[in-house]
Tab-separated table of C-alpha atoms in Angstrom:
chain	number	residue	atom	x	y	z
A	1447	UNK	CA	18.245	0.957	-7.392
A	1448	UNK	CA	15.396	-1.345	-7.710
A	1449	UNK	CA	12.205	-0.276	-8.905
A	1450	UNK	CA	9.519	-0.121	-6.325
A	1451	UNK	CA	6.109	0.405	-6.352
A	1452	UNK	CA	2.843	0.022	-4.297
A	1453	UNK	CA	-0.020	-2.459	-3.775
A	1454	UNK	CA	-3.045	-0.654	-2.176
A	1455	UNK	CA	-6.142	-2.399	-0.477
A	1456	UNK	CA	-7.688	0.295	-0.454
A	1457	UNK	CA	-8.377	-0.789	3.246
A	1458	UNK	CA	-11.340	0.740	5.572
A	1459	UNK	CA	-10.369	1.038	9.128
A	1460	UNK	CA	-12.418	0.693	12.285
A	1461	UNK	CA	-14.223	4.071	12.903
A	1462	UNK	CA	-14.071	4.989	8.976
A	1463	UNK	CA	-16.182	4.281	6.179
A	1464	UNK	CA	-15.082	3.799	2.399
A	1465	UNK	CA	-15.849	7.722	1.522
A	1466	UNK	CA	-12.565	8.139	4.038
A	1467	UNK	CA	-10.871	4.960	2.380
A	1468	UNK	CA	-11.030	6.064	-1.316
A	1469	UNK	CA	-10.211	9.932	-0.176
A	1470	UNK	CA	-6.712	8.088	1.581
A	1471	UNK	CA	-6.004	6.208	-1.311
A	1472	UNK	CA	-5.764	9.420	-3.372
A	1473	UNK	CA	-3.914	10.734	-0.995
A	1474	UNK	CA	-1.446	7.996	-0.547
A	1475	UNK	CA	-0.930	7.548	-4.032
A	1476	UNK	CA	0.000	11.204	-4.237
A	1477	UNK	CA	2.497	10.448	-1.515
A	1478	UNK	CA	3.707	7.681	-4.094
A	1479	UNK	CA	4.287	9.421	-7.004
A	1480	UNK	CA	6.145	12.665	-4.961
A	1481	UNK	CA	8.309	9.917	-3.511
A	1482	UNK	CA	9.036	8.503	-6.859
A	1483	UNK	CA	7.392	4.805	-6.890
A	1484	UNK	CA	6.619	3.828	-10.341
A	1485	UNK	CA	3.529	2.104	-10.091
A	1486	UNK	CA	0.509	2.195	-7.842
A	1487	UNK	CA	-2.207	-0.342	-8.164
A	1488	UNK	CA	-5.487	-1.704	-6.366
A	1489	UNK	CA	-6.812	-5.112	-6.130
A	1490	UNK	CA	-10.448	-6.273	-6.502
A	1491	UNK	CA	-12.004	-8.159	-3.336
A	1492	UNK	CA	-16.129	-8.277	-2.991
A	1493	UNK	CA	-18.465	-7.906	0.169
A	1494	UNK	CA	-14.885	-7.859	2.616
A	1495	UNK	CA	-16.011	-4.957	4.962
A	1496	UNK	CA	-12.228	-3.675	5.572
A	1497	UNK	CA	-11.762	-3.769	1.636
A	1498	UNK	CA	-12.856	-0.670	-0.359
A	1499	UNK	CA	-11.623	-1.628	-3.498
A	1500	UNK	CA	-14.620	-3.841	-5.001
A	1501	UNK	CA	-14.839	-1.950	-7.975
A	1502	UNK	CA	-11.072	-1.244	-8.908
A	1503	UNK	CA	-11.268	0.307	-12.482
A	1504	UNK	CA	-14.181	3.011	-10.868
A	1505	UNK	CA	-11.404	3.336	-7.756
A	1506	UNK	CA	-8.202	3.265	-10.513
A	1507	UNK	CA	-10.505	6.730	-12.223
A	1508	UNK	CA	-10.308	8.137	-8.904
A	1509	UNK	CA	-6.413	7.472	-8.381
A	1510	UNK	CA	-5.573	8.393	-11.617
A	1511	UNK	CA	-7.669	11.925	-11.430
A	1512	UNK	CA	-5.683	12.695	-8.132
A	1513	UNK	CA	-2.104	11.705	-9.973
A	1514	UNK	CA	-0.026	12.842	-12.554
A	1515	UNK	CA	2.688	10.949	-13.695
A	1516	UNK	CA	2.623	7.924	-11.709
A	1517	UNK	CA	1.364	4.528	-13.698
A	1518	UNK	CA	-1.892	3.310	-11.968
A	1519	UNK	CA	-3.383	-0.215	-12.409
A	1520	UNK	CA	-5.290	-3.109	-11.120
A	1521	UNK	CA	-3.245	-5.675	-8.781
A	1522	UNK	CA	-5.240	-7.227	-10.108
A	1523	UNK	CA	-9.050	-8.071	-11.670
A	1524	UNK	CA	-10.066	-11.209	-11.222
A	1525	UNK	CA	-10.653	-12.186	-14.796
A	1526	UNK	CA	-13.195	-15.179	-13.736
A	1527	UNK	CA	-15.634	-12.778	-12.056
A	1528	UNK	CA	-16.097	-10.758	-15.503
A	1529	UNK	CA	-16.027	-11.213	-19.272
A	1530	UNK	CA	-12.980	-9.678	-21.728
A	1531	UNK	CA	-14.677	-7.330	-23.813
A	1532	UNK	CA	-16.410	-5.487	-20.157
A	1533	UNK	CA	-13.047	-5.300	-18.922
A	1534	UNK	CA	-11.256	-3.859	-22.334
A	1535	UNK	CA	-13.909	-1.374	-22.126
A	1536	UNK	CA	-12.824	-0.369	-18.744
A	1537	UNK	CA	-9.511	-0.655	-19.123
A	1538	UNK	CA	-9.593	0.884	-22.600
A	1539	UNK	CA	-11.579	4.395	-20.724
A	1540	UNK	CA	-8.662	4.240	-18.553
A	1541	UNK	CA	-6.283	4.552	-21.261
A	1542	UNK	CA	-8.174	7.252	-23.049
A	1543	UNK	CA	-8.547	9.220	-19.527
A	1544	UNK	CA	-4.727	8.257	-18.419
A	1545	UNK	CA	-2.983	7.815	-21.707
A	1546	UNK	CA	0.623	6.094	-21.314
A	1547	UNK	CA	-0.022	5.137	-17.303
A	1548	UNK	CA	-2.382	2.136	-17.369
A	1549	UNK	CA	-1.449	-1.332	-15.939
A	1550	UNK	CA	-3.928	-4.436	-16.411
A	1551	UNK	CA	-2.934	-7.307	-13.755
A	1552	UNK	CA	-5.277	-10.507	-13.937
A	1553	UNK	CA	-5.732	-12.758	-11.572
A	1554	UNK	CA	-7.267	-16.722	-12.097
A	1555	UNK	CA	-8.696	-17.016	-8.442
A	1556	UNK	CA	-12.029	-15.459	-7.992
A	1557	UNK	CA	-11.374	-13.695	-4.593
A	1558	UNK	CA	-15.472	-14.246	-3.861
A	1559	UNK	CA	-17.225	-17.199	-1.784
A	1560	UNK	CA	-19.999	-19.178	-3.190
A	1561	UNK	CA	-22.510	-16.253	-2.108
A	1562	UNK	CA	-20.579	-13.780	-4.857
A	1563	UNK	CA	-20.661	-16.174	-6.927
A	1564	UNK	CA	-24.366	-16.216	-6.776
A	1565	UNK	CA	-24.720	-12.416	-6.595
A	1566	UNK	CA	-22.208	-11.887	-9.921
A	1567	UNK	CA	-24.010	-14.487	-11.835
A	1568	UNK	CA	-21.376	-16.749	-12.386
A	1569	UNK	CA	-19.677	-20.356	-12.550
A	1570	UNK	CA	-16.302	-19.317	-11.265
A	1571	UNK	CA	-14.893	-22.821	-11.194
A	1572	UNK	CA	-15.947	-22.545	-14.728
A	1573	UNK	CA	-14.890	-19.284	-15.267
A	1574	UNK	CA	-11.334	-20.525	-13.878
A	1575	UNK	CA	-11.286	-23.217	-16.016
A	1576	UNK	CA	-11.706	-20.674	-19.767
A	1577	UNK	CA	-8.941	-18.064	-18.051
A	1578	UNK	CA	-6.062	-18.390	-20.124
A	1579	UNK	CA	-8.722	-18.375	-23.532
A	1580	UNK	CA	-10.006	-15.332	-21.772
A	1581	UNK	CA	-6.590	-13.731	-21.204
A	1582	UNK	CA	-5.842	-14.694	-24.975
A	1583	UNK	CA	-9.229	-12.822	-26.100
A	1584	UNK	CA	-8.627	-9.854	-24.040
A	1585	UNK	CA	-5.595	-8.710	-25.106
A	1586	UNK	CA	-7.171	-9.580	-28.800
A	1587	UNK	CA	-9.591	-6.862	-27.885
A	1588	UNK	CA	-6.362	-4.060	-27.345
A	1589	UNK	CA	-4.495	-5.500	-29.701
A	1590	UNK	CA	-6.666	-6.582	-32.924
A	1591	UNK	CA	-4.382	-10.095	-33.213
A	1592	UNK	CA	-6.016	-12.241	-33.995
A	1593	UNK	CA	-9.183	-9.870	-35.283
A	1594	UNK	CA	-12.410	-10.643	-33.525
A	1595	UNK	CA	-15.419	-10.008	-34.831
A	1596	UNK	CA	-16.291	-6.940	-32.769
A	1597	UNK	CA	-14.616	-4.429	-31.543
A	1598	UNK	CA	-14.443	-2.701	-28.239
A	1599	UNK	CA	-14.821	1.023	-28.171
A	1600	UNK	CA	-13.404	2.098	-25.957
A	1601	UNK	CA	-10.625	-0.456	-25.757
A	1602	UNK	CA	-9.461	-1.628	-29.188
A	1603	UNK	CA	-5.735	0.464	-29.806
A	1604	UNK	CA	-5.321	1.297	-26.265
A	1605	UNK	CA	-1.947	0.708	-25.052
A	1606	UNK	CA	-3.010	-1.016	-21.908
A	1607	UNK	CA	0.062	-3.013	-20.324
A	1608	UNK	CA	-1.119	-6.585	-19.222
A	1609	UNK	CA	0.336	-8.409	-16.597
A	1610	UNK	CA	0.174	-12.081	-15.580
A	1611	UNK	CA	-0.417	-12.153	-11.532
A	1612	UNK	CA	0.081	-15.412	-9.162
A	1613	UNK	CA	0.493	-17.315	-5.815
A	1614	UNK	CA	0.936	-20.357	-7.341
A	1615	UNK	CA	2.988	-22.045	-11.099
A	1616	UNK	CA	0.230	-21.665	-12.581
A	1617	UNK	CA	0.334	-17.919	-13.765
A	1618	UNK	CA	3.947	-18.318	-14.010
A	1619	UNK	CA	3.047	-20.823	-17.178
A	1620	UNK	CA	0.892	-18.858	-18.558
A	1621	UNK	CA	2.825	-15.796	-18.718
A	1622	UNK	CA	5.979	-17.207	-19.813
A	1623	UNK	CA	3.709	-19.094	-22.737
A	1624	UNK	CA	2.041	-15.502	-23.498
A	1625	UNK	CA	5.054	-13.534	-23.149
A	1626	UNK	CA	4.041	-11.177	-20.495
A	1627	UNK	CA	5.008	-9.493	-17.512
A	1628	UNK	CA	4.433	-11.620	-13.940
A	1629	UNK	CA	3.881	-10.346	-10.772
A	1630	UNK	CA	4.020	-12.842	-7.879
A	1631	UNK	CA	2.265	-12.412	-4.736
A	1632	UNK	CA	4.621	-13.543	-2.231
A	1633	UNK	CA	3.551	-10.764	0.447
A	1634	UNK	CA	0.807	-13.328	1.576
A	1635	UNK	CA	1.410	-16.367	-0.340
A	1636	UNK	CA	5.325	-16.953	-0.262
A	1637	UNK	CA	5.226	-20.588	-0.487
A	1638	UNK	CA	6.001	-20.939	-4.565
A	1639	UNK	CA	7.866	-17.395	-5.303
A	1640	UNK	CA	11.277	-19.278	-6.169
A	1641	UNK	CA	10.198	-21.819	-8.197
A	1642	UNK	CA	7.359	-19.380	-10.241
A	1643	UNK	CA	10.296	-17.152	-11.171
A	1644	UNK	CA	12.319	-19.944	-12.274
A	1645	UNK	CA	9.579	-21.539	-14.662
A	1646	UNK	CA	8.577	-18.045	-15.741
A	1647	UNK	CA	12.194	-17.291	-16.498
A	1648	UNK	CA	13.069	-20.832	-17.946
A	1649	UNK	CA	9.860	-20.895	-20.134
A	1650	UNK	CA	9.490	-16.950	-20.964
A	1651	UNK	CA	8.314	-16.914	-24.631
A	1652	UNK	CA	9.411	-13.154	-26.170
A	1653	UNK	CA	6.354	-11.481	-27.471
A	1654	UNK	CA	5.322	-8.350	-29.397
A	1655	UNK	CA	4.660	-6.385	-26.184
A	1656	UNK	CA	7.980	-8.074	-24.136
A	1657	UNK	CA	11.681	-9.449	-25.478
A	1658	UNK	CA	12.848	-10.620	-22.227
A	1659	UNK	CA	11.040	-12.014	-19.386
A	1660	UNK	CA	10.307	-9.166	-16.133
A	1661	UNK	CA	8.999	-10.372	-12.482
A	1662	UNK	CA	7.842	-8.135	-9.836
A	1663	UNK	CA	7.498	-9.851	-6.635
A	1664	UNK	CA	5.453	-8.237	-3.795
A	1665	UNK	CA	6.454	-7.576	-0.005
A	1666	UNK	CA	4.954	-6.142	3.450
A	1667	UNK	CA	6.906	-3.065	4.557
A	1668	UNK	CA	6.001	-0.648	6.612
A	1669	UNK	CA	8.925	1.526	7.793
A	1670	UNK	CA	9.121	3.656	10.779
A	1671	UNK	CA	11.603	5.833	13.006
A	1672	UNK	CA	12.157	2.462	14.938
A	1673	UNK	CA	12.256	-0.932	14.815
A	1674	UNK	CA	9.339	-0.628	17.758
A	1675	UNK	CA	7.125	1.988	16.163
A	1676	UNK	CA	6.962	-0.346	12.687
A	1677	UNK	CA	6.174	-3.437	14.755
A	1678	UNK	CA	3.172	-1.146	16.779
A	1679	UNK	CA	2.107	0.161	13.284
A	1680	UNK	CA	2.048	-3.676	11.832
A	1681	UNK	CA	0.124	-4.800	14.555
A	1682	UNK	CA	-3.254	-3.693	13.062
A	1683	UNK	CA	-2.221	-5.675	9.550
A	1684	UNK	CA	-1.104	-8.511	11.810
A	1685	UNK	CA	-5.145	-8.688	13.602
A	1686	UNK	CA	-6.243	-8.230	10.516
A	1687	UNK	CA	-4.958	-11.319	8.590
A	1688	UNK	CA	-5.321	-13.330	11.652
A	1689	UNK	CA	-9.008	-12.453	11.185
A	1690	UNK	CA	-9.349	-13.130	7.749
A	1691	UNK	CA	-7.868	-16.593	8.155
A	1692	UNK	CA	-10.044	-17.549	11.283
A	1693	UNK	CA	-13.118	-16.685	9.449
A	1694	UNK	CA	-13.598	-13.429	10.675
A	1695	UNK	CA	-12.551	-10.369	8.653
A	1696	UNK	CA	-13.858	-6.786	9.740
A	1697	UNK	CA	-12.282	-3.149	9.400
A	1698	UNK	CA	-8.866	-2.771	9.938
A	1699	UNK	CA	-7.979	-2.213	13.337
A	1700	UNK	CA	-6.182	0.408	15.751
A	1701	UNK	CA	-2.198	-0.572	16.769
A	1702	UNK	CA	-1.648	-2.742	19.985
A	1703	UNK	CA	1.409	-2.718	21.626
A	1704	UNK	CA	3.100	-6.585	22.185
A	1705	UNK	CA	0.440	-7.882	19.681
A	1706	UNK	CA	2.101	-11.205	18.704
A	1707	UNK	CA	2.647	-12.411	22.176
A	1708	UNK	CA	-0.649	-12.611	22.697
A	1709	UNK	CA	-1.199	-14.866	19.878
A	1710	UNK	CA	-1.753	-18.916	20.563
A	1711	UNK	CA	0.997	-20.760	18.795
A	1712	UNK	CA	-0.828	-21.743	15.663
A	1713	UNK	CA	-1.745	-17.877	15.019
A	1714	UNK	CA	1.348	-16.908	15.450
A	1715	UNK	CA	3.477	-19.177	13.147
A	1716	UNK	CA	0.671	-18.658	10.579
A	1717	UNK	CA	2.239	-14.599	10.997
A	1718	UNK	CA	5.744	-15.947	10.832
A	1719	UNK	CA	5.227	-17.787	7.784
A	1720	UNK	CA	4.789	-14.680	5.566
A	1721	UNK	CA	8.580	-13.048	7.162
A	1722	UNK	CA	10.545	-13.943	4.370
A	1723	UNK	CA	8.458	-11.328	2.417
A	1724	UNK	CA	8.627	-9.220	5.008
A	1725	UNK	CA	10.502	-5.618	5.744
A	1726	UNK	CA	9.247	-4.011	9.174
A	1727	UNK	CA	11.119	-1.447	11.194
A	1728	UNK	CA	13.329	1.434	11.274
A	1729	UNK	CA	14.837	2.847	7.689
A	1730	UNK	CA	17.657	0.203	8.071
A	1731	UNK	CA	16.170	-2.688	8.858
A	1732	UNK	CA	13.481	-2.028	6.148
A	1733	UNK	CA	16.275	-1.358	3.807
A	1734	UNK	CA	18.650	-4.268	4.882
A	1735	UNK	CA	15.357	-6.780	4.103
A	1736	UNK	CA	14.377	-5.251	0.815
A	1737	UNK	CA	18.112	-5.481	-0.266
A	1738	UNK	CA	18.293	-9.008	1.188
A	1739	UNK	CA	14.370	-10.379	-0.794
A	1740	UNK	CA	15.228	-8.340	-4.276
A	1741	UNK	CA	19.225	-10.183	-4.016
A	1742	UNK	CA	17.384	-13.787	-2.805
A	1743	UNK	CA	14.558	-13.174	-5.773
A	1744	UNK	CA	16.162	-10.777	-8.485
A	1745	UNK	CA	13.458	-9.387	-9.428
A	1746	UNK	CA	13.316	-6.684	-11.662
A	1747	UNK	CA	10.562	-4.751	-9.092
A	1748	UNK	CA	9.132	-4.928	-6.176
A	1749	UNK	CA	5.594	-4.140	-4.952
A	1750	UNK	CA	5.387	-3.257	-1.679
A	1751	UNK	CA	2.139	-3.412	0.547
A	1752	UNK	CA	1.699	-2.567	3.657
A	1753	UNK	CA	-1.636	-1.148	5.966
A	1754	UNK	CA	-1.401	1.251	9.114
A	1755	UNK	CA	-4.755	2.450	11.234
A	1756	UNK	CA	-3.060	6.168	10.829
A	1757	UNK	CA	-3.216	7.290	7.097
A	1758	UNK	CA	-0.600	9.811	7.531
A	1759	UNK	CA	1.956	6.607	9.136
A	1760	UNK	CA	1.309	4.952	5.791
A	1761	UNK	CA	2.599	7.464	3.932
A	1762	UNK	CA	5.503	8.802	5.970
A	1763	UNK	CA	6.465	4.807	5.548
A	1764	UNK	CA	6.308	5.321	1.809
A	1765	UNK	CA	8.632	8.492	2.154
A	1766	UNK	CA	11.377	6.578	4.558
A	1767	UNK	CA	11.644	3.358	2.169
A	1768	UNK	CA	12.127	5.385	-0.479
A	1769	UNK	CA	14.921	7.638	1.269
A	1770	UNK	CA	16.508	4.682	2.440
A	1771	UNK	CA	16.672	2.263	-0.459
A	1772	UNK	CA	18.084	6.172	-2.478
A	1773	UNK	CA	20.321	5.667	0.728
């Protein structure tokens, strides 16, 4: 069976407040590891009021104090909003706190408007522009090659595993060039996923930390008794990317029945266009569309993501893909 594991937002629904968010993430990533996912990790997003998540190596301390086993890691840090040597202290606590479990995804794209820009005291387009140096000088700062002239403490000798993230070629060049893993994120970006894996694959240069090249590619699925109940517990994901891409994200919002046929044509197909990385409905369906995106991508993992109002649906959805992909 294909590896799975889970993408968490960390996501604050309407009613709740991000005490209630972080205390479900622990939870949820308990229901992870008991259901035998291999990886759980968070991904940074700044001033989004449905996003909890801001400050993911602080929230990745929390997850990992409420886990055992499980790996826990960052899906990703946006490398342009920080500098290396911050992060491979982070990431190097992590280690020290978590030893054997830690993942380090990096992401190019900011994931902050002009106004966090202004508020993190940066030139992202800048900061974009130095990413792969600054992937190059962070895992320097683990690693010791090449030396650097200071070293981070925490951070230097921690065996932190780096991943390359994307939505576009881009980080599939860069990772097959540096020889690391590559995670694609196809659950909201599906547009490039074939062709990424085929330059990563084609250009994959082995490396001390990886031979042979390994993609994860990420999917929504949320899995329910029925093909019905998923759809009514994807309904408050479904408002809340519509939201986001008319300019106006909130909290994530309760279920409503028939959702999508309320939705004007253009909102609708903009739904539609993320179905090929899609898996929603009853343990079957969920596991005839994971069987039918890992066969179509061949991936070595999958990440899966999905958000319900109802904590507890979340996690029962964990348990059911799980039993049905075993299945």
């Amino acid at each position: 069976m294909i590896p799975l594991s889970v993408l968490d937002l960390v996501p604050i629904r309407e009613g709740g407040d991000v005490s209630e968010a972080l205390a479900q993430a622990a939870r949820y990533a308990q229901a992870a590891e008991a259901a035998g996912y291999k990886r759980f990790w968070v991904a940074e997003h700044h001033a989004t009021e449905g996003v909890a998540g801001g400050a993911a190596s602080v929230v990745l301390a929390h997850i990992g104090h409420a886990t055992k086993t499980i790996r826990i890691g960052s899906g990703g840090i946006m490398l342009p909003n920080h500098n290396p040597f911050v992060i491979a202290e982070q990431f190097g606590t992590l280690d020290a706190l978590f030893p054997g479990r830690v993942d380090l995804g990096l992401g190019r794209a900011p994931g902050a408007g002009g106004r966090i820009a202004q508020a993190l005291r940066k030139d992202l387009m800048q900061a974009a522009e130095k990413f792969p140096q600054d992937v190059v000088e962070l895992r320097a700062l683990f690693t010791g090659d090449p030396e650097l002239p200071i070293r981070a403490t925490p951070g230097f000798g921690a065996k932190v595993e780096m991943w390359m993230l994307g939505s576009s070629l881009f980080g599939a060049q860069l990772a097959a060039h540096l020889g690391l893993p590559y995670a694609f994120a196809s659950h909201f970006a599906p547009d490039h996923l074939d062709e990424a894996l085929t330059i990563y694959r084609r250009n994959f240069r082995p490396s001390p930390e990886l031979e042979h090249p390994y993609a994860m590619a990420a999917m929504t699925v949320i899995a329910s008794e029925t093909d019905a109940d998923a759809e009514l517990l994807a309904s408050s994901q479904d408002q809340s990317f519509v939201r986001l891409r008319s300019g106006d994200p909130g909290k994530l919002p309760p279920p409503v029945p028939g959702y999508r046929t309320t939705l004007p044509p253009h909102a609708l197909a903009m739904l539609e266009h993320m179905g090929s990385a899609r898996a929603v409905g009853s343990p079957a369906t969920v596991r005839e569309g994971i069987m039918r995106f890992a066969e179509r991508t061949q991936a070595d993992e999958l990440i899966l993501s999905g958000a319900t109002y109802d904590p507890a649906a979340r996690c029962h959805s964990l348990e059911l893909t799980m039993e049905a992909l075993k299945g």
